[in-house]
Amino acid sequence: MTVLGIDIGGSGIKGAPVDVGRGMLADERLRIATPQPSRPEAVARVVAEIAQHFAWQGAIGCTFPAVIKHGIAFSAANVDRAWIGTDGERLLEEATQCPVRLINDADAAGLAEMRFGAGRRRKGVVIILTLGTGIGSAVFTDGQLVPNTEFGHMEVRGKDAEHRASDLVRKDKELRWKKWAGRINEFLARMEALFSPDLFIIGGGVSKKHEKFFPHLQARADILPAELRNEAGIIGAALAAGELAGRERRV
Ligand code: BGC
């Protein structure tokens, strides 16, 4: 089965049809810059453009960097605040004329990693962290997602963890890998104190450079780099929408 996966981020919106049985892109992905400001209608137009590019007529899964409950955005940390309270699923269904499932970006990446990547066959408590502009989190217990955790906003030294340890902060402050890893370690220690996970999976674009900072990471739990890298969001979004396939859009 093929589902269109779209990953909506602060700087780019990327999409590709995904073979959900194999967890692989079924076509070359298309990336369009995120409109600025990233207001809901402007983003919806880009999502529709991506669907049109693939002449898409089936289910679509979309990630979004915010708390998403029943299709509605409840937060907007790195995107336009007009998203708060917006029924994103409905908006994107109207724009694309397809059934749409909207899911938090880190939750989507986590679904993909648990099914096809570093979390395959891992039981117990697994925490996936995506280090990018912000820090996203996804928690699994025996393979089951606990959606909408927002560990990037956990306070460390009086600041949101993502304002100390995201990849954006590393770049902006020109932190050395070891120093940045120290900040990640503080964050991991805080999560260990509260959740005692068995495994941390570290994702986000920077995970492809894992050999630079993994040697400095420390935790009681195992720590693994994500395997699906930049494609985890697209694949996870498609997985989340798989159950919509064959269903009519709601509006
Ligand atoms: C948002 C999360 C999101 C993460 C990664 C955070 O600022 O609050 O919802 O998953 O960034 O994009």
mmCIF file of C-alpha atoms in Angstrom, residues 27-117:
data_model
loop_
_atom_site.group_PDB
_atom_site.id
_atom_site.type_symbol
_atom_site.label_atom_id
_atom_site.label_comp_id
_atom_site.label_asym_id
_atom_site.label_seq_id
_atom_site.Cartn_x
_atom_site.Cartn_y
_atom_site.Cartn_z
ATOM 1 C CA ASP A 27 9.154 8.077 -5.527
ATOM 2 C CA GLU A 28 11.613 10.946 -5.385
ATOM 3 C CA ARG A 29 10.682 13.366 -2.624
ATOM 4 C CA LEU A 30 9.675 16.969 -3.309
ATOM 5 C CA ARG A 31 10.771 19.805 -0.988
ATOM 6 C CA ILE A 32 9.241 23.276 -1.015
ATOM 7 C CA ALA A 33 10.378 26.063 1.339
ATOM 8 C CA THR A 34 7.926 26.714 4.177
ATOM 9 C CA PRO A 35 6.106 30.005 3.510
ATOM 10 C CA GLN A 36 6.997 32.800 5.926
ATOM 11 C CA PRO A 37 4.955 33.589 7.910
ATOM 12 C CA SER A 38 3.913 29.945 8.192
ATOM 13 C CA ARG A 39 0.222 30.708 8.573
ATOM 14 C CA PRO A 40 -2.231 27.798 8.189
ATOM 15 C CA GLU A 41 -3.669 28.794 4.787
ATOM 16 C CA ALA A 42 -0.220 29.392 3.274
ATOM 17 C CA VAL A 43 1.065 26.027 4.522
ATOM 18 C CA ALA A 44 -2.097 24.302 3.254
ATOM 19 C CA ARG A 45 -1.435 25.704 -0.246
ATOM 20 C CA VAL A 46 2.037 24.144 -0.267
ATOM 21 C CA VAL A 47 0.669 20.791 0.954
ATOM 22 C CA ALA A 48 -1.889 20.916 -1.895
ATOM 23 C CA GLU A 49 0.919 21.693 -4.361
ATOM 24 C CA ILE A 50 2.829 18.615 -3.204
ATOM 25 C CA ALA A 51 -0.287 16.429 -3.518
ATOM 26 C CA GLN A 52 -0.887 17.787 -7.027
ATOM 27 C CA HIS A 53 2.737 17.167 -8.017
ATOM 28 C CA PHE A 54 2.208 13.459 -7.303
ATOM 29 C CA ALA A 55 -1.353 13.577 -8.783
ATOM 30 C CA TRP A 56 -2.364 12.182 -5.394
ATOM 31 C CA GLN A 57 -5.839 10.832 -4.722
ATOM 32 C CA GLY A 58 -5.548 8.673 -1.610
ATOM 33 C CA ALA A 59 -4.722 9.010 2.084
ATOM 34 C CA ILE A 60 -2.201 11.626 3.191
ATOM 35 C CA GLY A 61 -0.254 11.669 6.457
ATOM 36 C CA CYS A 62 1.202 15.011 7.556
ATOM 37 C CA THR A 63 3.556 15.847 10.387
ATOM 38 C CA PHE A 64 3.384 19.118 12.239
ATOM 39 C CA PRO A 65 5.749 20.520 14.900
ATOM 40 C CA ALA A 66 3.119 20.969 17.617
ATOM 41 C CA VAL A 67 0.790 19.108 19.973
ATOM 42 C CA ILE A 68 -1.949 17.648 17.773
ATOM 43 C CA LYS A 69 -5.138 16.262 19.272
ATOM 44 C CA HIS A 70 -7.953 15.064 17.021
ATOM 45 C CA GLY A 71 -6.464 17.027 14.125
ATOM 46 C CA ILE A 72 -6.267 20.308 16.045
ATOM 47 C CA ALA A 73 -2.984 22.091 16.876
ATOM 48 C CA PHE A 74 -2.695 22.964 20.557
ATOM 49 C CA SER A 75 0.723 24.632 20.457
ATOM 50 C CA ALA A 76 3.034 26.382 17.986
ATOM 51 C CA ALA A 77 6.582 26.667 19.332
ATOM 52 C CA ASN A 78 8.485 27.183 16.064
ATOM 53 C CA VAL A 79 5.625 28.000 13.673
ATOM 54 C CA ASP A 80 3.071 30.772 13.285
ATOM 55 C CA ARG A 81 0.865 31.116 16.364
ATOM 56 C CA ALA A 82 -2.241 31.282 14.154
ATOM 57 C CA TRP A 83 -2.025 27.463 14.126
ATOM 58 C CA ILE A 84 -3.138 27.239 17.756
ATOM 59 C CA GLY A 85 -6.760 26.088 17.740
ATOM 60 C CA THR A 86 -6.733 25.406 13.973
ATOM 61 C CA ASP A 87 -8.275 22.127 12.828
ATOM 62 C CA GLY A 88 -5.300 21.299 10.629
ATOM 63 C CA GLU A 89 -6.735 18.008 9.432
ATOM 64 C CA ARG A 90 -9.868 19.672 8.136
ATOM 65 C CA LEU A 91 -7.916 22.521 6.528
ATOM 66 C CA LEU A 92 -5.596 20.115 4.703
ATOM 67 C CA GLU A 93 -8.484 17.888 3.642
ATOM 68 C CA GLU A 94 -10.192 20.903 2.087
ATOM 69 C CA ALA A 95 -6.975 21.963 0.368
ATOM 70 C CA THR A 96 -6.097 18.513 -1.026
ATOM 71 C CA GLN A 97 -9.538 16.889 -1.339
ATOM 72 C CA CYS A 98 -8.006 13.778 0.247
ATOM 73 C CA PRO A 99 -8.403 12.164 3.703
ATOM 74 C CA VAL A 100 -5.638 13.545 5.944
ATOM 75 C CA ARG A 101 -4.128 12.453 9.260
ATOM 76 C CA LEU A 102 -2.120 15.115 11.114
ATOM 77 C CA ILE A 103 0.417 13.977 13.717
ATOM 78 C CA ASN A 104 3.171 15.571 15.800
ATOM 79 C CA ASP A 105 6.478 15.443 13.887
ATOM 80 C CA ALA A 106 8.487 13.616 16.563
ATOM 81 C CA ASP A 107 5.675 11.101 17.111
ATOM 82 C CA ALA A 108 5.761 10.383 13.363
ATOM 83 C CA ALA A 109 9.545 9.963 13.354
ATOM 84 C CA GLY A 110 9.185 7.661 16.355
ATOM 85 C CA LEU A 111 6.585 5.471 14.630
ATOM 86 C CA ALA A 112 8.940 5.051 11.679
ATOM 87 C CA GLU A 113 11.985 4.283 13.852
ATOM 88 C CA MET A 114 10.066 1.751 15.943
ATOM 89 C CA ARG A 115 8.730 -0.060 12.883
ATOM 90 C CA PHE A 116 11.664 0.140 10.476
ATOM 91 C CA GLY A 117 14.649 1.734 12.225
#
